[in-house]
Short mmCIF file of C-alpha atoms and ligand atoms in Angstrom, two decimals:
data_model
loop_
_atom_site.label_atom_id
_atom_site.label_comp_id
_atom_site.label_asym_id
_atom_site.label_seq_id
_atom_site.Cartn_x
_atom_site.Cartn_y
_atom_site.Cartn_z
CA MET A 12 26.65 8.28 14.66
CA PRO A 13 28.21 10.04 11.64
CA PRO A 14 29.11 13.74 12.02
CA LEU A 15 26.25 16.08 11.17
CA SER A 16 28.10 17.49 8.16
CA THR A 17 28.07 14.08 6.46
CA LEU A 18 24.35 13.42 6.91
CA PRO A 19 22.38 13.35 3.64
CA GLN A 20 20.56 16.55 2.68
CA SER A 21 18.00 14.80 0.54
CA VAL A 22 16.58 11.32 0.89
CA GLY A 23 14.39 9.62 -1.67
CA VAL A 24 13.70 6.65 -3.89
CA LEU A 25 16.66 5.13 -5.75
CA GLY A 26 14.71 2.32 -7.41
CA LEU A 27 11.18 0.92 -7.64
CA GLY A 28 9.90 -2.55 -8.49
CA VAL A 29 6.55 -4.32 -8.37
CA SER A 30 5.20 -7.83 -8.70
CA VAL A 31 1.64 -9.10 -9.04
CA PRO A 32 0.36 -12.65 -9.46
CA GLU A 33 -0.72 -13.67 -12.95
CA ARG A 34 -4.05 -15.12 -11.89
CA VAL A 35 -6.94 -12.70 -12.51
CA LEU A 36 -10.27 -12.76 -10.66
CA THR A 37 -12.89 -10.77 -12.58
CA ASN A 38 -16.21 -9.36 -11.48
CA ALA A 39 -17.84 -11.97 -13.71
CA ASP A 40 -16.03 -14.68 -11.71
CA LEU A 41 -17.35 -13.16 -8.47
CA GLU A 42 -20.89 -13.04 -9.83
CA LYS A 43 -20.73 -16.87 -9.85
CA MET A 44 -19.46 -16.99 -6.25
CA VAL A 45 -21.62 -14.48 -4.32
CA ASP A 46 -24.79 -12.45 -4.77
CA THR A 47 -23.25 -9.50 -6.60
CA THR A 48 -23.08 -7.91 -10.03
CA ASP A 49 -20.40 -6.39 -12.20
CA GLU A 50 -22.51 -3.22 -12.31
CA TRP A 51 -22.66 -2.92 -8.49
CA ILE A 52 -18.94 -3.53 -8.05
CA ILE A 53 -17.89 -1.05 -10.72
CA SER A 54 -20.31 1.68 -9.70
CA ARG A 55 -19.67 1.37 -5.93
CA THR A 56 -15.91 0.68 -6.01
CA GLY A 57 -14.41 1.13 -9.50
CA ILE A 58 -12.97 -2.40 -9.45
CA ARG A 59 -13.17 -4.62 -12.57
CA GLU A 60 -10.66 -7.31 -11.65
CA ARG A 61 -7.97 -8.15 -9.14
CA ARG A 62 -4.91 -10.40 -8.99
CA ILE A 63 -4.94 -13.46 -6.73
CA ILE A 64 -1.84 -15.31 -5.61
CA GLU A 65 -1.55 -18.88 -6.82
CA GLU A 66 -2.04 -21.69 -4.30
CA GLY A 67 1.15 -22.78 -2.59
CA ARG A 68 2.97 -19.52 -3.31
CA ALA A 69 4.22 -17.43 -0.39
CA PRO A 70 3.44 -13.69 -0.32
CA SER A 71 7.14 -12.99 0.29
CA GLU A 72 7.88 -14.42 -3.17
CA LEU A 73 6.11 -11.38 -4.61
CA GLY A 74 7.97 -9.11 -2.19
CA ILE A 75 11.29 -10.64 -3.22
CA GLU A 76 10.52 -10.30 -6.93
CA ALA A 77 9.61 -6.64 -6.48
CA SER A 78 12.77 -6.09 -4.41
CA TRP A 79 15.08 -7.54 -7.08
CA LYS A 80 13.54 -5.16 -9.60
CA ALA A 81 13.94 -2.18 -7.25
CA LEU A 82 17.59 -3.09 -6.65
CA GLU A 83 18.25 -3.52 -10.36
CA GLU A 84 16.76 -0.15 -11.13
CA ALA A 85 18.84 1.45 -8.39
CA GLY A 86 21.94 -0.25 -9.82
CA LEU A 87 22.59 -1.84 -6.44
CA SER A 88 23.09 -5.34 -5.09
CA PRO A 89 21.82 -6.94 -1.86
CA THR A 90 25.10 -6.14 -0.10
CA ASP A 91 24.34 -2.42 -0.51
CA ILE A 92 21.24 -2.71 1.68
CA ASP A 93 21.58 -2.16 5.44
CA THR A 94 17.92 -2.14 6.54
CA VAL A 95 14.80 -4.02 5.49
CA ILE A 96 11.31 -2.81 6.36
CA TYR A 97 8.67 -5.27 5.20
CA CYS A 98 5.22 -3.70 5.40
CA THR A 99 2.39 -6.19 5.55
CA PHE A 100 -0.55 -7.42 7.54
CA THR A 101 -0.47 -10.76 5.70
CA PRO A 102 3.01 -12.07 6.54
CA ASP A 103 3.98 -15.55 5.38
CA TYR A 104 3.80 -16.71 9.02
CA PRO A 105 3.13 -15.08 12.42
CA MET A 106 6.76 -16.04 12.99
CA PRO A 107 9.41 -15.70 11.52
CA PRO A 108 8.96 -12.14 10.27
CA SER A 109 8.73 -11.88 6.49
CA ALA A 110 11.54 -9.29 6.58
CA CYS A 111 13.87 -12.03 7.83
CA ILE A 112 12.74 -14.50 5.17
CA LEU A 113 13.36 -11.91 2.46
CA GLN A 114 16.72 -10.82 3.92
CA GLY A 115 17.95 -14.40 4.10
CA LYS A 116 16.75 -15.42 0.63
CA MET A 117 18.12 -12.32 -1.09
CA GLY A 118 21.52 -12.54 0.58
CA ILE A 119 21.26 -9.14 2.25
CA PRO A 120 23.98 -8.99 4.94
CA PRO A 121 22.91 -9.18 8.61
CA CYS A 122 21.08 -5.94 9.34
CA LEU A 123 18.10 -4.29 10.97
CA ALA A 124 15.12 -6.07 9.38
CA TYR A 125 11.58 -5.90 10.63
CA ASP A 126 7.94 -6.30 9.68
CA LEU A 127 5.70 -3.27 9.98
CA ASN A 128 1.96 -3.71 10.22
CA ALA A 129 -0.04 -0.58 9.48
CA ALA A 130 -2.40 -2.35 7.07
CA CYS A 131 -3.12 -0.20 4.00
CA SER A 132 -0.99 2.67 5.38
CA GLY A 133 1.92 0.27 5.81
CA PHE A 134 3.99 1.38 2.84
CA ILE A 135 3.71 5.08 3.76
CA PHE A 136 4.69 4.32 7.36
CA GLY A 137 7.62 2.20 6.12
CA LEU A 138 8.76 4.91 3.73
CA GLN A 139 8.68 7.45 6.54
CA ASN A 140 10.64 5.10 8.83
CA ALA A 141 13.22 4.65 6.07
CA TYR A 142 13.45 8.40 5.55
CA GLY A 143 14.13 8.95 9.25
CA LEU A 144 16.77 6.21 9.39
CA VAL A 145 18.68 7.51 6.36
CA LYS A 146 18.30 11.19 7.22
CA SER A 147 19.68 10.57 10.72
CA GLY A 148 22.60 8.49 9.48
CA VAL A 149 21.43 5.27 11.16
CA ALA A 150 21.05 3.59 7.75
CA LYS A 151 22.40 4.26 4.28
CA ARG A 152 20.11 2.29 2.01
CA VAL A 153 16.79 0.88 3.15
CA LEU A 154 14.71 -1.64 1.25
CA VAL A 155 11.03 -0.86 1.89
CA VAL A 156 8.64 -3.58 0.77
CA GLY A 157 4.85 -3.33 0.69
CA ALA A 158 3.36 -6.76 0.10
CA ASP A 159 -0.06 -8.15 0.91
CA CYS A 160 -1.99 -11.19 -0.16
CA ASN A 161 -5.43 -10.25 1.04
CA SER A 162 -6.99 -13.21 -0.74
CA ARG A 163 -5.55 -15.54 1.90
CA PHE A 164 -7.78 -13.88 4.53
CA THR A 165 -10.79 -13.08 2.39
CA ASP A 166 -14.10 -14.82 2.90
CA TYR A 167 -15.34 -15.54 -0.62
CA LYS A 168 -18.84 -15.97 0.80
CA ASP A 169 -18.93 -12.38 2.11
CA ARG A 170 -19.91 -10.05 -0.73
CA GLY A 171 -19.20 -7.01 1.44
CA THR A 172 -15.46 -7.70 1.39
CA CYS A 173 -14.56 -10.31 -1.24
CA VAL A 174 -15.12 -8.00 -4.19
CA LEU A 175 -12.66 -5.43 -2.84
CA PHE A 176 -9.34 -7.10 -2.27
CA GLY A 177 -6.43 -8.20 -4.44
CA ASP A 178 -2.83 -9.32 -3.98
CA GLY A 179 0.46 -7.72 -4.95
CA ALA A 180 3.79 -6.31 -3.88
CA GLY A 181 6.01 -3.33 -4.48
CA ALA A 182 9.41 -2.29 -3.21
CA VAL A 183 11.64 0.76 -3.19
CA VAL A 184 15.23 1.38 -2.20
CA VAL A 185 15.50 4.53 -0.10
CA GLY A 186 18.79 6.42 0.14
CA GLU A 187 20.52 9.72 -0.49
CA VAL A 188 19.40 11.50 -3.66
CA GLU A 189 20.40 14.67 -5.49
CA GLU A 190 19.74 17.76 -3.38
CA GLY A 191 16.20 19.12 -3.68
CA ARG A 192 14.80 15.77 -4.80
CA GLY A 193 13.25 13.00 -2.69
CA ILE A 194 10.99 13.21 0.35
CA LEU A 195 9.97 16.76 1.23
CA GLY A 196 7.28 16.34 3.86
CA ASN A 197 5.46 13.67 5.87
CA CYS A 198 2.32 13.28 7.89
CA ALA A 199 1.14 10.14 9.68
CA GLY A 200 -1.56 9.37 12.16
CA THR A 201 -3.50 6.70 13.99
CA ASP A 202 -6.95 6.67 15.53
CA GLY A 203 -7.17 3.52 17.59
CA THR A 204 -10.70 4.32 18.73
CA GLY A 205 -11.71 2.82 15.39
CA ALA A 206 -9.41 -0.18 15.76
CA PHE A 207 -12.10 -2.78 15.20
CA LEU A 208 -13.78 -1.22 12.17
CA ILE A 209 -11.56 -3.51 10.08
CA HIS A 210 -10.44 -6.62 11.88
CA GLN A 211 -9.55 -10.30 11.93
CA MET A 212 -10.83 -11.50 15.27
CA SER A 213 -8.95 -14.80 15.49
CA GLY A 214 -5.50 -16.00 14.61
CA GLY A 215 -3.86 -13.70 17.17
CA ALA A 216 -3.06 -14.37 20.81
CA VAL A 217 -6.50 -13.40 22.14
CA ASN A 218 -8.24 -16.01 19.99
CA PRO A 219 -5.52 -18.37 18.79
CA PRO A 220 -6.41 -20.22 15.59
CA SER A 221 -8.61 -23.24 16.20
CA ALA A 222 -11.06 -25.37 14.25
CA ASP A 223 -13.88 -23.38 15.89
CA ASN A 224 -12.81 -19.93 14.79
CA VAL A 225 -11.73 -20.36 11.18
CA GLU A 226 -14.44 -17.95 9.98
CA ASP A 227 -13.15 -15.28 12.38
CA GLN A 228 -9.74 -15.32 10.70
CA TYR A 229 -11.20 -13.56 7.69
CA ILE A 230 -11.06 -9.80 7.17
CA ARG A 231 -14.30 -8.14 8.31
CA MET A 232 -15.07 -4.52 7.79
CA ASN A 233 -17.64 -1.88 8.62
CA GLY A 234 -17.39 -0.45 5.12
CA ARG A 235 -19.53 2.64 5.65
CA GLU A 236 -17.65 3.80 8.75
CA VAL A 237 -14.25 3.17 7.15
CA TYR A 238 -15.42 5.06 4.09
CA LYS A 239 -16.33 8.08 6.24
CA PHE A 240 -12.97 7.91 8.01
CA ALA A 241 -11.10 7.71 4.70
CA VAL A 242 -12.88 10.67 3.14
CA GLY A 243 -12.39 12.63 6.38
CA VAL A 244 -8.62 12.11 6.77
CA PHE A 245 -7.62 12.18 3.10
CA GLY A 246 -7.63 15.96 2.66
CA PRO A 247 -6.08 16.95 6.01
CA ALA A 248 -3.32 14.32 5.59
CA VAL A 249 -2.39 15.74 2.17
CA GLU A 250 -2.52 19.31 3.50
CA GLN A 251 -0.37 18.54 6.56
CA ALA A 252 2.30 16.79 4.49
CA LEU A 253 2.33 19.70 2.01
CA ASP A 254 2.62 22.12 4.89
CA LYS A 255 5.70 20.25 6.17
CA ALA A 256 7.14 20.37 2.64
CA GLY A 257 6.41 24.09 2.37
CA LEU A 258 4.42 23.50 -0.80
CA LYS A 259 0.96 24.46 -1.96
CA ILE A 260 -1.55 22.11 -3.59
CA GLU A 261 -1.10 24.00 -6.90
CA GLU A 262 2.53 22.88 -6.93
CA VAL A 263 1.60 19.19 -6.88
CA ASP A 264 1.89 17.38 -10.23
CA LEU A 265 0.57 14.00 -9.21
CA LEU A 266 -1.61 12.43 -6.54
CA VAL A 267 -0.86 8.77 -5.79
CA PRO A 268 -3.73 7.65 -3.55
CA HIS A 269 -4.34 4.32 -1.86
CA GLN A 270 -6.70 2.43 -4.13
CA ALA A 271 -9.59 1.41 -1.86
CA ASN A 272 -12.57 2.91 -3.62
CA ILE A 273 -12.84 5.10 -6.73
CA ARG A 274 -15.41 7.26 -4.95
CA ILE A 275 -12.95 8.10 -2.16
CA ILE A 276 -10.37 9.11 -4.79
CA GLU A 277 -12.94 11.17 -6.71
CA SER A 278 -13.99 13.03 -3.58
CA ALA A 279 -10.34 14.01 -3.01
CA MET A 280 -10.00 15.07 -6.66
CA GLN A 281 -13.01 17.30 -6.24
CA ARG A 282 -11.71 18.82 -3.00
CA PHE A 283 -8.35 19.67 -4.52
CA GLY A 284 -9.51 20.37 -8.07
CA PHE A 285 -7.34 17.62 -9.56
CA SER A 286 -8.05 16.42 -13.08
CA PRO A 287 -7.67 12.73 -14.04
CA GLU A 288 -4.25 13.44 -15.65
CA ASN A 289 -2.90 14.40 -12.22
CA VAL A 290 -4.12 11.31 -10.39
CA VAL A 291 -3.12 7.65 -10.52
CA ILE A 292 -6.04 5.27 -10.74
CA ASN A 293 -5.42 1.55 -11.17
CA ILE A 294 -8.11 0.21 -8.83
CA GLY A 295 -9.92 -1.22 -11.87
CA GLU A 296 -7.05 -3.65 -12.53
CA TYR A 297 -5.83 -4.45 -9.01
CA GLY A 298 -8.56 -3.68 -6.46
CA ASN A 299 -7.37 -2.91 -2.95
CA THR A 300 -3.90 -4.42 -2.47
CA SER A 301 -3.30 -2.86 0.98
CA ALA A 302 0.42 -2.22 1.57
CA ALA A 303 1.22 -2.80 -2.12
CA SER A 304 -1.24 -0.16 -3.29
CA ILE A 305 1.08 2.89 -3.23
CA PRO A 306 4.09 1.30 -4.98
CA LEU A 307 1.75 -0.24 -7.57
CA GLY A 308 0.34 3.27 -8.06
CA LEU A 309 3.84 4.68 -8.58
CA ASP A 310 4.55 1.96 -11.12
CA THR A 311 1.32 2.65 -13.02
CA ALA A 312 2.08 6.39 -13.01
CA ARG A 313 5.46 5.70 -14.51
CA GLN A 314 4.01 3.46 -17.21
CA GLN A 315 1.49 6.18 -18.05
CA GLY A 316 4.28 8.75 -18.31
CA LYS A 317 2.90 10.73 -15.36
CA LEU A 318 5.92 10.19 -13.13
CA THR A 319 9.27 11.40 -14.42
CA ALA A 320 12.34 13.00 -12.86
CA GLY A 321 11.27 16.09 -10.94
CA THR A 322 7.54 15.24 -10.69
CA VAL A 323 6.15 16.49 -7.37
CA CYS A 324 3.82 13.85 -6.01
CA VAL A 325 1.79 13.25 -2.90
CA LEU A 326 1.36 9.68 -1.76
CA VAL A 327 -1.59 9.19 0.57
CA ALA A 328 -3.03 6.12 2.28
CA PHE A 329 -5.48 5.13 5.01
CA GLY A 330 -6.60 1.84 6.43
CA ALA A 331 -7.13 -0.48 9.35
CA GLY A 332 -5.93 0.71 12.70
CA LEU A 333 -7.32 3.16 11.86
CA THR A 334 -4.21 4.60 10.25
CA TYR A 335 -3.40 7.24 7.68
CA GLY A 336 -0.37 8.93 6.21
CA ALA A 337 0.86 11.13 3.40
CA THR A 338 4.29 11.79 1.94
CA VAL A 339 5.28 14.54 -0.48
CA LEU A 340 8.23 13.82 -2.72
CA ARG A 341 9.98 15.16 -5.76
CA TRP A 342 10.73 12.11 -7.93
O1 UT7 B 23 -8.16 -0.18 2.47
C1 UT7 B 23 -8.79 -0.23 3.71
C2 UT7 B 23 -9.79 0.79 3.79
N1 UT7 B 23 -11.04 0.30 3.23
C3 UT7 B 23 -11.85 1.16 2.65
O2 UT7 B 23 -11.51 2.30 2.47
C4 UT7 B 23 -13.22 0.70 2.28
C5 UT7 B 23 -14.19 1.81 2.53
N2 UT7 B 23 -15.56 1.42 2.28
C6 UT7 B 23 -16.04 1.28 1.02
O3 UT7 B 23 -15.31 1.39 0.05
C7 UT7 B 23 -17.52 1.02 0.84
O4 UT7 B 23 -18.18 1.23 2.06
C8 UT7 B 23 -17.84 -0.42 0.31
C9 UT7 B 23 -17.41 -0.54 -1.14
C10 UT7 B 23 -17.17 -1.46 1.16
C11 UT7 B 23 -19.34 -0.64 0.36
O5 UT7 B 23 -20.01 0.36 -0.43
P1 UT7 B 23 -21.25 1.16 0.20
O6 UT7 B 23 -21.75 2.03 -0.86
O7 UT7 B 23 -20.77 1.79 1.48
O8 UT7 B 23 -22.26 0.01 0.45
P2 UT7 B 23 -22.97 -0.41 1.82
O9 UT7 B 23 -22.04 -1.19 2.68
O10 UT7 B 23 -23.61 0.81 2.42
O11 UT7 B 23 -24.09 -1.34 1.27
C12 UT7 B 23 -25.12 -0.87 0.43
C13 UT7 B 23 -25.92 -2.04 -0.06
C14 UT7 B 23 -26.31 -3.00 1.05
O12 UT7 B 23 -27.60 -3.51 0.77
P3 UT7 B 23 -28.88 -2.92 1.54
O13 UT7 B 23 -28.61 -3.15 2.99
O14 UT7 B 23 -28.93 -1.45 1.19
O15 UT7 B 23 -29.99 -3.72 0.97
C15 UT7 B 23 -25.31 -4.11 0.92
O16 UT7 B 23 -25.80 -5.33 1.41
O17 UT7 B 23 -25.13 -2.81 -0.98
C16 UT7 B 23 -25.11 -4.17 -0.58
N3 UT7 B 23 -23.87 -4.75 -0.98
C17 UT7 B 23 -23.68 -5.36 -2.17
N4 UT7 B 23 -24.51 -5.56 -3.19
C18 UT7 B 23 -24.00 -6.19 -4.27
C19 UT7 B 23 -22.69 -4.78 -0.28
N5 UT7 B 23 -21.76 -5.42 -1.01
C20 UT7 B 23 -22.34 -5.77 -2.18
C21 UT7 B 23 -21.90 -6.44 -3.32
N6 UT7 B 23 -22.76 -6.63 -4.35
N7 UT7 B 23 -20.63 -6.88 -3.44
#
């Protein structure tokens, strides 16, 4: 372990990259597949279209593309990375871990590399893991990937879920940053009493995949209950992370929320008095991309000019598990 005096004061994002598939699935497309309407989807969720990975492509290809961009932006090469955290609940395979596939393909030297499954909270959990590893001197530069291809486990006959999900990936390199910048406060939590409110009942070791349980491999969700959970934890998660950072809500420039439902985001905006300029909303273009949602939000914020050096932002996510987390950082 390095001496305390050499441990980094401030840890944050050195580079960000994203990748989404080109194929677009619109609400009009879905109207032809299930009993739904563009009007219902937009008014109940805010989603207009989502990206769907092409057949035959592996989700890790998106993760790798995003990672190359994050490295390039950080001005680093694969040999500078000493830890890989690949956040996903849709890995390429149950085994090997996607982190290993990515590490091998990118030529990252042998290192700590693992998959982290916290569903839609995955990226926040991964970022917080990375922060702890760098802050404690265990790692120097951590590649955190959030990549999910929900479409591979979506039942396109189930209108309750198929309109919601999209595919994508994002990645950041986490390392030492200029003092006062980077991650300022974290909050994370799990409530396993709601573990089965979003689930895939087969494909795991309890119900191994078989010809009889194909339908059970799809994502199923009790939407109303998850909605209540999300609205309930959103505010306290933000407040706890701000408390750890020693900041007040008035000092926040930008909210980067998990994009699950526009109404959940709007309820948080109302609670905190945020105006649309201070919030990232890209659910219309991408839908719910699970672990990719937060990095895609950061990317959108940057494109919109909302995220520049020094911007104080709160990232907040919630999802299956049930899990939730928030991170405050100065960009
Ligand atoms: O990222 C992981 C976390 N996930 C979430 O945060 C999702 C949280 N939940 C939600 O966002 C919402 O609950 C949904 C968008 C999933 C559903 O919206 P809702 O307003 O809660 O609708 P509901 O499930 O209460 O259903 C209302 C009605 C039902 O019809 P009846 O029973 O009232 O006749 C549904 O059958 O809407 C119907 N419905 C649809 N109608 C048209 C459900 N899905 C659709 C659809 N098109 N796609």
